[in-house]
């Protein structure tokens, strides 16, 4: 909203508070900021002496803590607390010493340093009596972290800065440390993103859990994991409606001998992914993007040159070596800030050269492509726009005056208003997770009856959304504007997906490929 004099009101929330502050501090709301006294400015920012109302900063802090409103990030800057120097503790807690070291000192060490420290300590009889079980627990838990290859991590490292592999191995170390027996552990592709060295350590930990008397079920594509498993269940033979059957079961060696198992054919080497014989030539004429002085997290003030002009570059290394810090925290954030004015601060580095060779940056990750049942593969890829154009151009649609918007479940008109085009209704189960049930008015079809009376080649808009990508490629083969993008989905292995499959049901890998 905008006032008559042109001032823009940031939010209606807190406007009455601002009036109350002005009344208490005796100033007019028309007074320019620079004309206010220091006390008046402080009252607006942090609240007046009476504390009857909150200031701007406490209000924004409360909203951020509760909702994490993205807009607020531009007004925020993270810095070390000057009072505790980042320890998070008060002076009394920081004053406590163990063998000359405070808890802040111990927390700043790596796991490896901590393991060495506690191994070398000589305890007095009194310390041994009081802390025997505590010392044992500390040593055990540190050794578990070391065993899963996380010895390089600082104990105080924020969990938000950990890579996916690091976070998963910390959880595994916690499971091993718990020493439970008779537990069934279920893991979904734990090897994703792991270097072969780290994968071996991960498998050692899984076998350690098994040796403790536990069972493990692992959803996995990794060859080494399959070869070390006691039993492999191969589901197939294809994806989507072409799958859903048990093709083979046994050891990896037994699968190799099963001609029906596609997994077995790859394990035996009868099928393989061909390595390209020719690669793009990189020489002195190739343009590069160069990062100088990268030193975020584990990076040691390094310089890195990345070839451009259509080059395919892989950044690899063991877990924790700095791959994510370099690519995600420095490169991606700096490019997003440079080209798209993103607010997220990049990691520590000196400068970046070669930006003139790029005009935009696109990040493709595994975050969901939509958060409601109305989002699906064809809405995200804009294919649905062309399908809606097609239905709106049909003779019956023109007779009825139906436009493209009639065939959208995001706006009123042609959608079922009882479920607002979602096809489902959410039932709140109070203390249990909410349950989705098909809408009883449209029977899950998302559209109202008049809209479903428009047919193209015998199918209405609901029928089209129920088709798989493979089926749609045949159905729309004479319409290039629709079939060409569908073929792209087919080529990246998503031919089994329904056109209208809710984005909320897609896996991270499916979302990334879309």
CSV table of C-alpha atoms in Angstrom, one decimal:
chain,number,residue,atom,x,y,z
A,1,UNK,CA,0.0,0.0,0.0
A,2,UNK,CA,1.0,3.6,-0.6
A,3,UNK,CA,0.2,6.7,1.3
A,4,UNK,CA,-1.0,9.9,-0.3
A,5,UNK,CA,2.4,11.6,0.0
A,6,UNK,CA,4.1,8.7,-1.9
A,7,UNK,CA,5.6,6.9,1.2
A,8,UNK,CA,5.3,3.1,0.9
A,9,UNK,CA,4.0,1.2,3.9
A,10,UNK,CA,6.1,-2.0,4.3
A,11,UNK,CA,3.4,-3.9,6.0
A,12,UNK,CA,0.1,-3.1,7.7
A,13,UNK,CA,1.4,-5.2,10.6
A,14,UNK,CA,2.9,-2.9,13.3
A,15,UNK,CA,1.4,0.3,11.9
A,16,UNK,CA,-0.5,0.9,15.1
A,17,UNK,CA,2.7,0.1,17.0
A,18,UNK,CA,4.5,2.8,15.1
A,19,UNK,CA,1.8,5.3,16.0
A,20,UNK,CA,2.1,4.3,19.7
A,21,UNK,CA,5.9,4.8,19.6
A,22,UNK,CA,5.5,8.3,17.9
A,23,UNK,CA,3.0,9.3,20.6
A,24,UNK,CA,5.2,8.1,23.5
A,25,UNK,CA,8.4,9.6,22.0
A,26,UNK,CA,6.6,12.8,21.0
A,27,UNK,CA,7.4,13.0,17.3
A,28,UNK,CA,5.3,13.2,14.1
A,29,UNK,CA,5.1,10.3,11.6
A,30,UNK,CA,5.8,12.9,8.9
A,31,UNK,CA,9.2,13.7,10.4
A,32,UNK,CA,12.1,12.5,8.2
A,33,UNK,CA,14.2,9.8,9.7
A,34,UNK,CA,17.4,11.9,9.8
A,35,UNK,CA,15.5,14.6,11.7
A,36,UNK,CA,14.6,12.2,14.6
A,37,UNK,CA,16.8,12.1,17.7
A,38,UNK,CA,18.9,9.1,18.5
A,39,UNK,CA,16.5,8.0,21.2
A,40,UNK,CA,13.5,8.3,18.9
A,41,UNK,CA,15.3,6.2,16.2
A,42,UNK,CA,16.3,3.6,18.8
A,43,UNK,CA,12.6,3.5,20.0
A,44,UNK,CA,11.4,2.7,16.4
A,45,UNK,CA,14.1,0.1,15.9
A,46,UNK,CA,14.1,-1.7,19.3
A,47,UNK,CA,10.9,-0.4,21.1
A,48,UNK,CA,10.2,2.5,23.4
A,49,UNK,CA,11.2,2.6,27.1
A,50,UNK,CA,7.7,1.5,28.2
A,51,UNK,CA,8.1,-1.7,26.2
A,52,UNK,CA,4.4,-1.6,25.6
A,53,UNK,CA,5.0,-2.3,21.9
A,54,UNK,CA,7.8,-3.9,19.9
A,55,UNK,CA,10.2,-2.2,17.7
A,56,UNK,CA,10.9,-3.0,14.0
A,57,UNK,CA,13.9,-5.3,14.8
A,58,UNK,CA,12.2,-7.5,17.4
A,59,UNK,CA,9.1,-7.7,15.2
A,60,UNK,CA,11.1,-8.9,12.2
A,61,UNK,CA,13.1,-11.2,14.4
A,62,UNK,CA,9.9,-12.8,15.7
A,63,UNK,CA,8.5,-13.2,12.2
A,64,UNK,CA,11.8,-14.7,10.9
A,65,UNK,CA,12.1,-17.2,13.8
A,66,UNK,CA,8.5,-18.3,13.2
A,67,UNK,CA,8.1,-18.2,9.4
A,68,UNK,CA,11.6,-17.6,7.9
A,69,UNK,CA,10.2,-15.0,5.5
A,70,UNK,CA,12.6,-14.9,2.6
A,71,UNK,CA,12.2,-11.1,2.1
A,72,UNK,CA,13.8,-10.4,5.5
A,73,UNK,CA,17.1,-11.9,4.4
A,74,UNK,CA,18.2,-8.7,2.6
A,75,UNK,CA,18.0,-6.9,6.0
A,76,UNK,CA,20.1,-9.5,7.8
A,77,UNK,CA,23.8,-10.1,8.2
A,78,UNK,CA,25.3,-12.9,10.3
A,79,UNK,CA,28.2,-11.9,12.5
A,80,UNK,CA,30.0,-13.4,15.6
A,81,UNK,CA,28.6,-12.3,18.9
A,82,UNK,CA,31.0,-9.9,20.5
A,83,UNK,CA,30.0,-10.8,24.1
A,84,UNK,CA,30.7,-14.6,23.9
A,85,UNK,CA,33.0,-14.5,20.9
A,86,UNK,CA,30.9,-17.2,19.2
A,87,UNK,CA,31.0,-19.7,22.0
A,88,UNK,CA,27.2,-19.2,22.7
A,89,UNK,CA,27.9,-19.5,26.5
A,90,UNK,CA,28.0,-17.0,29.3
A,91,UNK,CA,31.2,-16.0,31.1
A,92,UNK,CA,30.6,-18.4,34.0
A,93,UNK,CA,30.4,-21.5,31.6
A,94,UNK,CA,33.4,-20.2,29.6
A,95,UNK,CA,35.5,-19.9,32.8
A,96,UNK,CA,35.4,-23.7,33.5
A,97,UNK,CA,38.6,-25.5,32.5
A,98,UNK,CA,39.5,-29.1,31.9
A,99,UNK,CA,43.2,-29.7,31.8
A,100,UNK,CA,43.7,-26.1,30.8
A,101,UNK,CA,41.1,-25.9,28.1
A,102,UNK,CA,37.6,-24.4,28.0
A,103,UNK,CA,34.7,-25.9,26.3
A,104,UNK,CA,35.1,-23.4,23.4
A,105,UNK,CA,38.6,-24.6,22.9
A,106,UNK,CA,37.6,-28.3,22.7
A,107,UNK,CA,34.6,-27.5,20.4
A,108,UNK,CA,36.9,-25.7,17.9
A,109,UNK,CA,39.0,-28.8,17.4
A,110,UNK,CA,38.5,-31.4,14.7
A,111,UNK,CA,37.3,-34.9,15.6
A,112,UNK,CA,40.9,-36.2,14.9
A,113,UNK,CA,42.4,-33.7,17.3
A,114,UNK,CA,39.8,-34.5,20.0
A,115,UNK,CA,40.5,-38.2,19.7
A,116,UNK,CA,44.2,-37.7,20.1
A,117,UNK,CA,43.6,-35.3,23.1
A,118,UNK,CA,41.4,-37.7,25.1
A,119,UNK,CA,43.7,-40.7,24.3
A,120,UNK,CA,46.8,-38.8,25.7
A,121,UNK,CA,45.2,-37.4,28.9
A,122,UNK,CA,46.3,-38.8,32.3
A,123,UNK,CA,43.5,-38.5,34.8
A,124,UNK,CA,43.7,-38.1,38.5
A,125,UNK,CA,42.0,-40.7,40.7
A,126,UNK,CA,39.3,-38.2,41.5
A,127,UNK,CA,38.7,-37.4,37.8
A,128,UNK,CA,38.7,-41.1,37.0
A,129,UNK,CA,36.1,-41.8,39.7
A,130,UNK,CA,33.8,-38.9,38.6
A,131,UNK,CA,34.2,-39.1,34.8
A,132,UNK,CA,35.0,-42.7,34.0
A,133,UNK,CA,31.8,-43.4,32.1
A,134,UNK,CA,31.8,-39.9,30.6
A,135,UNK,CA,35.3,-40.3,29.2
A,136,UNK,CA,34.4,-43.7,27.8
A,137,UNK,CA,31.4,-42.3,26.1
A,138,UNK,CA,33.3,-39.4,24.6
A,139,UNK,CA,36.0,-41.7,23.2
A,140,UNK,CA,33.5,-44.1,21.8
A,141,UNK,CA,31.4,-41.4,20.0
A,142,UNK,CA,34.5,-39.6,18.7
A,143,UNK,CA,35.9,-42.9,17.4
A,144,UNK,CA,32.6,-43.7,15.6
A,145,UNK,CA,32.8,-40.3,13.8
A,146,UNK,CA,36.4,-41.0,12.9
A,147,UNK,CA,35.5,-44.5,11.6
A,148,UNK,CA,33.0,-43.1,9.1
A,149,UNK,CA,35.6,-40.7,7.7
A,150,UNK,CA,34.6,-37.5,9.4
A,151,UNK,CA,37.7,-37.0,11.4
A,152,UNK,CA,38.4,-33.7,9.6
A,153,UNK,CA,35.2,-32.0,10.8
A,154,UNK,CA,35.3,-29.4,13.6
A,155,UNK,CA,33.1,-30.5,16.5
A,156,UNK,CA,31.4,-27.0,16.5
A,157,UNK,CA,30.7,-27.1,12.7
A,158,UNK,CA,27.1,-26.0,12.0
A,159,UNK,CA,24.9,-28.8,10.7
A,160,UNK,CA,23.6,-26.4,8.0
A,161,UNK,CA,27.0,-26.4,6.3
A,162,UNK,CA,27.4,-30.1,6.1
A,163,UNK,CA,27.1,-32.0,2.8
A,164,UNK,CA,24.4,-34.6,2.4
A,165,UNK,CA,27.0,-37.4,2.7
A,166,UNK,CA,28.4,-35.9,5.9
A,167,UNK,CA,25.0,-35.5,7.5
A,168,UNK,CA,24.0,-39.1,6.7
A,169,UNK,CA,27.2,-40.6,8.1
A,170,UNK,CA,26.8,-38.6,11.3
A,171,UNK,CA,23.4,-40.1,11.7
A,172,UNK,CA,24.9,-43.6,11.0
A,173,UNK,CA,27.6,-43.0,13.6
A,174,UNK,CA,24.9,-42.1,16.1
A,175,UNK,CA,23.0,-45.3,15.3
A,176,UNK,CA,26.2,-47.3,15.9
A,177,UNK,CA,27.0,-45.4,19.1
A,178,UNK,CA,23.5,-46.2,20.4
A,179,UNK,CA,24.5,-49.9,20.4
A,180,UNK,CA,20.9,-51.1,19.7
A,181,UNK,CA,20.1,-54.7,18.8
A,182,UNK,CA,17.1,-56.2,16.9
A,183,UNK,CA,16.5,-52.9,15.0
A,184,UNK,CA,15.5,-52.8,11.3
A,185,UNK,CA,17.3,-49.9,9.6
A,186,UNK,CA,15.9,-48.6,6.3
A,187,UNK,CA,18.2,-46.5,4.2
A,188,UNK,CA,17.3,-44.8,0.9
A,189,UNK,CA,20.3,-44.6,-1.5
A,190,UNK,CA,23.0,-43.8,1.2
A,191,UNK,CA,25.8,-43.9,-1.4
A,192,UNK,CA,24.5,-40.9,-3.4
A,193,UNK,CA,27.2,-38.3,-3.9
A,194,UNK,CA,29.9,-40.4,-2.1
A,195,UNK,CA,33.4,-40.9,-3.3
A,196,UNK,CA,34.5,-44.6,-3.6
A,197,UNK,CA,36.7,-44.2,-0.6
A,198,UNK,CA,33.8,-42.8,1.5
A,199,UNK,CA,31.5,-45.5,0.1
A,200,UNK,CA,33.7,-48.2,1.4
A,201,UNK,CA,33.7,-46.6,4.9
A,202,UNK,CA,29.9,-46.3,4.7
A,203,UNK,CA,29.6,-50.0,3.9
A,204,UNK,CA,31.9,-50.9,6.8
A,205,UNK,CA,29.5,-49.1,9.1
A,206,UNK,CA,26.5,-50.8,7.7
A,207,UNK,CA,28.2,-54.2,8.2
A,208,UNK,CA,29.0,-53.1,11.8
A,209,UNK,CA,25.3,-52.4,12.4
A,210,UNK,CA,24.5,-55.9,11.0
A,211,UNK,CA,27.2,-57.5,13.3
A,212,UNK,CA,25.5,-55.9,16.3
A,213,UNK,CA,22.4,-58.0,15.5
A,214,UNK,CA,20.4,-55.6,13.4
A,215,UNK,CA,18.8,-55.9,9.9
A,216,UNK,CA,19.2,-53.5,7.1
A,217,UNK,CA,17.1,-52.7,4.0
A,218,UNK,CA,18.9,-50.4,1.6
A,219,UNK,CA,17.3,-49.0,-1.6
A,220,UNK,CA,20.4,-48.6,-3.8
A,221,UNK,CA,21.9,-48.6,-7.4
A,222,UNK,CA,25.5,-48.7,-6.3
A,223,UNK,CA,27.4,-51.8,-7.5
A,224,UNK,CA,29.7,-52.2,-4.5
A,225,UNK,CA,26.7,-52.1,-2.1
A,226,UNK,CA,24.9,-54.8,-4.1
A,227,UNK,CA,28.1,-57.0,-4.1
A,228,UNK,CA,28.5,-56.8,-0.3
A,229,UNK,CA,24.8,-57.4,0.4
A,230,UNK,CA,23.6,-60.8,1.7
A,231,UNK,CA,20.5,-60.6,-0.5
A,232,UNK,CA,19.6,-58.5,-3.5
A,233,UNK,CA,15.9,-58.1,-4.6
A,234,UNK,CA,15.7,-56.8,-8.2
A,235,UNK,CA,12.4,-55.0,-8.9
A,236,UNK,CA,11.3,-54.4,-12.6
A,237,UNK,CA,11.4,-55.1,-15.4
A,238,UNK,CA,10.9,-51.5,-16.3
A,239,UNK,CA,9.8,-48.2,-14.6
A,240,UNK,CA,6.3,-47.0,-13.7
A,241,UNK,CA,3.5,-49.2,-15.0
A,242,UNK,CA,6.2,-51.4,-16.7
A,243,UNK,CA,7.6,-52.3,-13.3
A,244,UNK,CA,6.3,-53.5,-10.0
A,245,UNK,CA,7.4,-57.2,-10.2
A,246,UNK,CA,10.2,-59.2,-8.5
A,247,UNK,CA,12.5,-60.2,-11.3
A,248,UNK,CA,15.3,-61.8,-9.3
A,249,UNK,CA,16.4,-62.5,-5.8
A,250,UNK,CA,19.7,-63.7,-4.4
A,251,UNK,CA,23.3,-62.7,-4.1
A,252,UNK,CA,24.9,-60.4,-6.7
A,253,UNK,CA,26.6,-63.4,-8.2
A,254,UNK,CA,23.3,-65.2,-8.6
A,255,UNK,CA,21.8,-62.1,-10.3
A,256,UNK,CA,24.6,-62.1,-12.8
A,257,UNK,CA,23.4,-65.5,-14.0
A,258,UNK,CA,19.8,-64.4,-14.4
A,259,UNK,CA,19.1,-63.4,-18.0
A,260,UNK,CA,15.8,-61.7,-17.0
A,261,UNK,CA,17.5,-59.3,-14.6
A,262,UNK,CA,18.6,-56.1,-16.2
A,263,UNK,CA,20.6,-55.3,-13.0
A,264,UNK,CA,22.3,-58.7,-13.4
A,265,UNK,CA,23.3,-58.0,-17.0
A,266,UNK,CA,25.1,-54.8,-15.9
A,267,UNK,CA,26.7,-56.6,-12.9
A,268,UNK,CA,28.1,-59.3,-15.2
A,269,UNK,CA,29.4,-56.8,-17.8
A,270,UNK,CA,27.1,-58.0,-20.5
A,271,UNK,CA,25.6,-54.5,-20.6
A,272,UNK,CA,27.6,-51.4,-19.9
A,273,UNK,CA,27.6,-47.6,-20.4
A,274,UNK,CA,29.9,-46.7,-23.2
A,275,UNK,CA,32.7,-44.2,-22.5
A,276,UNK,CA,32.8,-41.5,-25.2
A,277,UNK,CA,35.9,-41.8,-27.4
A,278,UNK,CA,36.1,-38.1,-28.2
A,279,UNK,CA,36.1,-35.2,-25.8
A,280,UNK,CA,35.9,-31.5,-26.2
A,281,UNK,CA,39.4,-30.0,-26.7
A,282,UNK,CA,40.5,-27.6,-24.0
A,283,UNK,CA,43.5,-25.4,-24.9
A,284,UNK,CA,44.8,-21.8,-24.6
A,285,UNK,CA,41.9,-20.5,-26.8
A,286,UNK,CA,39.3,-22.0,-24.4
A,287,UNK,CA,37.6,-19.3,-22.2
A,288,UNK,CA,37.8,-20.0,-18.4
A,289,UNK,CA,35.9,-19.0,-15.3
A,290,UNK,CA,38.6,-18.6,-12.6
A,291,UNK,CA,38.0,-18.3,-8.9
A,292,UNK,CA,40.9,-16.8,-6.9
A,293,UNK,CA,41.6,-17.3,-3.2
A,294,UNK,CA,38.7,-19.7,-2.3
A,295,UNK,CA,38.8,-20.4,1.4
A,296,UNK,CA,35.3,-21.3,2.5
A,297,UNK,CA,35.2,-24.1,5.1
A,298,UNK,CA,37.9,-26.6,4.2
A,299,UNK,CA,39.2,-24.8,1.1
A,300,UNK,CA,42.9,-23.7,1.5
A,301,UNK,CA,43.0,-20.4,-0.3
A,302,UNK,CA,42.9,-22.2,-3.7
A,303,UNK,CA,42.7,-20.9,-7.3
A,304,UNK,CA,40.4,-22.9,-9.7
A,305,UNK,CA,39.9,-22.5,-13.4
A,306,UNK,CA,36.8,-24.0,-15.0
A,307,UNK,CA,36.6,-24.3,-18.8
A,308,UNK,CA,33.6,-22.8,-20.5
A,309,UNK,CA,32.3,-22.7,-24.2
A,310,UNK,CA,30.3,-25.9,-23.9
A,311,UNK,CA,32.7,-27.9,-21.7
A,312,UNK,CA,31.4,-30.6,-19.3
A,313,UNK,CA,33.4,-30.3,-16.1
A,314,UNK,CA,33.2,-32.6,-13.0
A,315,UNK,CA,34.3,-31.5,-9.6
A,316,UNK,CA,35.1,-34.6,-7.5
A,317,UNK,CA,37.0,-35.6,-4.3
A,318,UNK,CA,36.4,-37.4,-1.0
A,319,UNK,CA,33.6,-36.2,1.2
A,320,UNK,CA,34.5,-33.0,3.0
A,321,UNK,CA,37.3,-32.1,0.6
A,322,UNK,CA,35.5,-28.8,-0.3
A,323,UNK,CA,33.4,-29.7,-3.5
A,324,UNK,CA,30.2,-28.2,-2.2
A,325,UNK,CA,32.0,-25.2,-0.6
A,326,UNK,CA,33.6,-24.4,-4.0
A,327,UNK,CA,30.6,-25.0,-6.3
A,328,UNK,CA,27.5,-24.3,-4.2
A,329,UNK,CA,28.7,-21.8,-1.6
A,330,UNK,CA,31.1,-19.7,-3.7
A,331,UNK,CA,30.6,-20.3,-7.5
A,332,UNK,CA,26.8,-20.6,-7.6
A,333,UNK,CA,26.0,-17.9,-5.0
A,334,UNK,CA,28.4,-15.4,-6.6
A,335,UNK,CA,27.0,-16.0,-10.1
A,336,UNK,CA,23.4,-15.7,-8.8
A,337,UNK,CA,24.3,-12.5,-7.0
A,338,UNK,CA,26.1,-11.1,-10.1
A,339,UNK,CA,23.5,-12.0,-12.7
A,340,UNK,CA,20.2,-12.2,-10.8
A,341,UNK,CA,20.8,-9.9,-7.8
A,342,UNK,CA,20.4,-12.7,-5.3
A,343,UNK,CA,20.7,-11.8,-1.7
A,344,UNK,CA,22.5,-14.9,-0.5
A,345,UNK,CA,26.1,-14.2,0.5
A,346,UNK,CA,28.8,-16.3,-1.3
A,347,UNK,CA,31.5,-18.1,0.6
A,348,UNK,CA,35.0,-16.6,1.2
A,349,UNK,CA,37.1,-15.9,-1.9
A,350,UNK,CA,39.1,-13.0,-3.4
A,351,UNK,CA,37.8,-12.5,-6.9
A,352,UNK,CA,36.3,-14.2,-9.9
A,353,UNK,CA,37.3,-13.6,-13.5
A,354,UNK,CA,35.7,-14.7,-16.8
A,355,UNK,CA,32.1,-13.6,-16.0
A,356,UNK,CA,31.9,-11.9,-19.4
A,357,UNK,CA,31.7,-15.4,-21.0
A,358,UNK,CA,28.4,-16.2,-19.2
A,359,UNK,CA,25.0,-14.6,-19.4
A,360,UNK,CA,23.0,-16.5,-16.7
A,361,UNK,CA,23.3,-19.3,-14.2
A,362,UNK,CA,20.7,-22.0,-13.6
A,363,UNK,CA,20.8,-24.4,-10.6
A,364,UNK,CA,19.3,-27.8,-11.1
A,365,UNK,CA,18.9,-29.6,-7.8
A,366,UNK,CA,16.6,-32.1,-6.1
A,367,UNK,CA,14.2,-29.7,-4.4
A,368,UNK,CA,10.5,-30.3,-5.1
A,369,UNK,CA,9.2,-28.7,-8.3
A,370,UNK,CA,5.9,-28.0,-6.6
A,371,UNK,CA,4.3,-28.2,-3.2
A,372,UNK,CA,0.6,-28.8,-4.1
A,373,UNK,CA,-1.2,-31.6,-5.9
A,374,UNK,CA,-2.0,-29.0,-8.7
A,375,UNK,CA,1.7,-29.0,-9.7
A,376,UNK,CA,2.8,-31.7,-12.1
A,377,UNK,CA,5.4,-32.5,-14.8
A,378,UNK,CA,3.4,-30.9,-17.6
A,379,UNK,CA,2.6,-27.7,-15.7
A,380,UNK,CA,6.2,-27.3,-14.6
A,381,UNK,CA,7.5,-27.8,-18.2
A,382,UNK,CA,4.8,-25.6,-19.7
A,383,UNK,CA,3.6,-28.5,-21.9
A,384,UNK,CA,0.2,-28.1,-20.3
A,385,UNK,CA,-0.1,-24.6,-21.8
A,386,UNK,CA,0.0,-26.1,-25.3
A,387,UNK,CA,-2.5,-28.9,-24.3
A,388,UNK,CA,-4.9,-26.3,-23.0
A,389,UNK,CA,-4.5,-24.3,-26.2
A,390,UNK,CA,-5.4,-27.4,-28.2
A,391,UNK,CA,-8.6,-28.1,-26.2
A,392,UNK,CA,-9.6,-24.4,-26.3
A,393,UNK,CA,-9.3,-24.5,-30.2
A,394,UNK,CA,-11.7,-27.4,-30.6
A,395,UNK,CA,-15.0,-26.6,-32.3
A,396,UNK,CA,-17.1,-27.6,-29.3
A,397,UNK,CA,-15.0,-25.3,-27.0
A,398,UNK,CA,-15.6,-22.4,-29.4
A,399,UNK,CA,-19.3,-23.0,-29.5
A,400,UNK,CA,-19.4,-22.9,-25.7
A,401,UNK,CA,-17.1,-19.9,-25.5
A,402,UNK,CA,-14.4,-21.8,-23.6
A,403,UNK,CA,-11.0,-20.2,-23.5
A,404,UNK,CA,-7.7,-21.7,-22.4
A,405,UNK,CA,-8.3,-20.8,-18.8
A,406,UNK,CA,-11.3,-23.2,-18.8
A,407,UNK,CA,-8.9,-26.1,-18.8
A,408,UNK,CA,-6.8,-24.9,-15.9
A,409,UNK,CA,-7.2,-26.3,-12.4
A,410,UNK,CA,-5.4,-23.3,-10.9
A,411,UNK,CA,-8.2,-20.8,-11.6
A,412,UNK,CA,-12.0,-20.9,-11.2
A,413,UNK,CA,-14.1,-21.7,-14.2
A,414,UNK,CA,-13.5,-25.2,-15.4
A,415,UNK,CA,-12.0,-26.7,-12.3
A,416,UNK,CA,-14.0,-28.5,-9.5
A,417,UNK,CA,-14.5,-25.8,-6.9
A,418,UNK,CA,-15.0,-28.2,-4.1
A,419,UNK,CA,-11.4,-29.3,-4.2
A,420,UNK,CA,-10.1,-26.2,-6.1
A,421,UNK,CA,-8.7,-28.4,-8.8
A,422,UNK,CA,-6.5,-30.5,-6.5
A,423,UNK,CA,-8.6,-33.7,-7.1
A,424,UNK,CA,-8.1,-34.5,-3.4
A,425,UNK,CA,-9.2,-33.2,0.0
A,426,UNK,CA,-7.0,-33.1,3.0
A,427,UNK,CA,-8.4,-34.5,6.2
A,428,UNK,CA,-6.8,-33.3,9.4
A,429,UNK,CA,-6.2,-36.3,11.7
A,430,UNK,CA,-5.2,-34.1,14.7
A,431,UNK,CA,-2.3,-35.8,16.4
A,432,UNK,CA,-1.7,-38.1,13.4
A,433,UNK,CA,-0.5,-37.1,9.9
A,434,UNK,CA,-3.1,-35.6,7.6
A,435,UNK,CA,-4.7,-37.9,5.1
A,436,UNK,CA,-5.6,-37.1,1.4
A,437,UNK,CA,-8.8,-38.6,0.0
A,438,UNK,CA,-10.3,-38.2,-3.5
A,439,UNK,CA,-12.7,-35.4,-3.9
A,440,UNK,CA,-16.3,-36.9,-3.8
A,441,UNK,CA,-17.7,-34.2,-6.1
A,442,UNK,CA,-15.3,-34.7,-9.1
A,443,UNK,CA,-14.1,-38.2,-8.1
A,444,UNK,CA,-10.6,-37.0,-8.3
A,445,UNK,CA,-10.9,-35.7,-11.8
A,446,UNK,CA,-10.2,-32.1,-10.9
A,447,UNK,CA,-12.6,-30.6,-13.4
A,448,UNK,CA,-16.3,-30.0,-13.5
A,449,UNK,CA,-18.7,-31.9,-15.7
A,450,UNK,CA,-19.1,-29.3,-18.5
A,451,UNK,CA,-15.3,-29.1,-18.9
A,452,UNK,CA,-15.0,-32.9,-19.1
A,453,UNK,CA,-17.5,-32.9,-22.0
A,454,UNK,CA,-14.9,-31.6,-24.4
A,455,UNK,CA,-13.0,-34.4,-26.2
A,456,UNK,CA,-10.0,-34.6,-28.5
A,457,UNK,CA,-9.6,-37.9,-30.3
A,458,UNK,CA,-12.0,-39.5,-27.8
A,459,UNK,CA,-10.2,-38.2,-24.6
A,460,UNK,CA,-11.1,-35.4,-22.3
A,461,UNK,CA,-8.6,-33.2,-20.4
A,462,UNK,CA,-8.7,-35.6,-17.4
A,463,UNK,CA,-8.0,-38.6,-19.6
A,464,UNK,CA,-5.0,-36.8,-21.2
A,465,UNK,CA,-3.5,-36.0,-17.8
A,466,UNK,CA,-3.9,-39.7,-16.8
A,467,UNK,CA,-1.7,-40.8,-19.8
A,468,UNK,CA,1.9,-41.6,-19.3
A,469,UNK,CA,4.6,-39.6,-21.1
A,470,UNK,CA,5.2,-42.7,-23.4
A,471,UNK,CA,1.5,-42.9,-24.3
A,472,UNK,CA,1.2,-39.1,-24.8
A,473,UNK,CA,4.1,-39.2,-27.3
A,474,UNK,CA,2.1,-41.5,-29.5
A,475,UNK,CA,-1.2,-39.7,-28.9
A,476,UNK,CA,0.2,-36.3,-29.8
A,477,UNK,CA,2.6,-37.4,-32.5
A,478,UNK,CA,1.1,-35.1,-35.1
A,479,UNK,CA,1.4,-32.0,-32.9
A,480,UNK,CA,5.1,-31.0,-32.7
A,481,UNK,CA,4.6,-28.2,-30.1
A,482,UNK,CA,3.4,-30.9,-27.6
A,483,UNK,CA,5.3,-34.0,-28.6
A,484,UNK,CA,8.8,-32.5,-28.8
A,485,UNK,CA,9.1,-31.5,-25.1
A,486,UNK,CA,7.4,-34.8,-24.2
A,487,UNK,CA,10.2,-36.6,-26.0
A,488,UNK,CA,12.7,-34.8,-23.9
A,489,UNK,CA,11.1,-36.3,-20.8
A,490,UNK,CA,11.1,-39.6,-22.5
A,491,UNK,CA,14.8,-39.4,-23.3
A,492,UNK,CA,15.8,-38.7,-19.7
A,493,UNK,CA,14.0,-41.9,-18.6
A,494,UNK,CA,10.7,-40.4,-17.4
A,495,UNK,CA,8.4,-42.0,-20.0
A,496,UNK,CA,6.6,-43.9,-17.3
A,497,UNK,CA,5.4,-40.8,-15.4
A,498,UNK,CA,1.7,-39.7,-15.8
A,499,UNK,CA,1.4,-36.2,-17.3
A,500,UNK,CA,-0.7,-35.1,-14.3
A,501,UNK,CA,1.2,-36.9,-11.6
A,502,UNK,CA,1.3,-34.6,-8.5
A,503,UNK,CA,4.7,-33.1,-7.9
A,504,UNK,CA,4.3,-34.0,-4.3
A,505,UNK,CA,4.7,-37.7,-5.2
A,506,UNK,CA,7.9,-37.3,-7.3
A,507,UNK,CA,11.3,-38.4,-6.0
A,508,UNK,CA,14.2,-36.0,-5.7
A,509,UNK,CA,15.8,-37.6,-8.8
A,510,UNK,CA,12.6,-37.3,-10.9
A,511,UNK,CA,12.2,-33.7,-9.8
A,512,UNK,CA,15.8,-32.9,-10.8
A,513,UNK,CA,15.4,-34.5,-14.2
A,514,UNK,CA,12.2,-32.6,-14.9
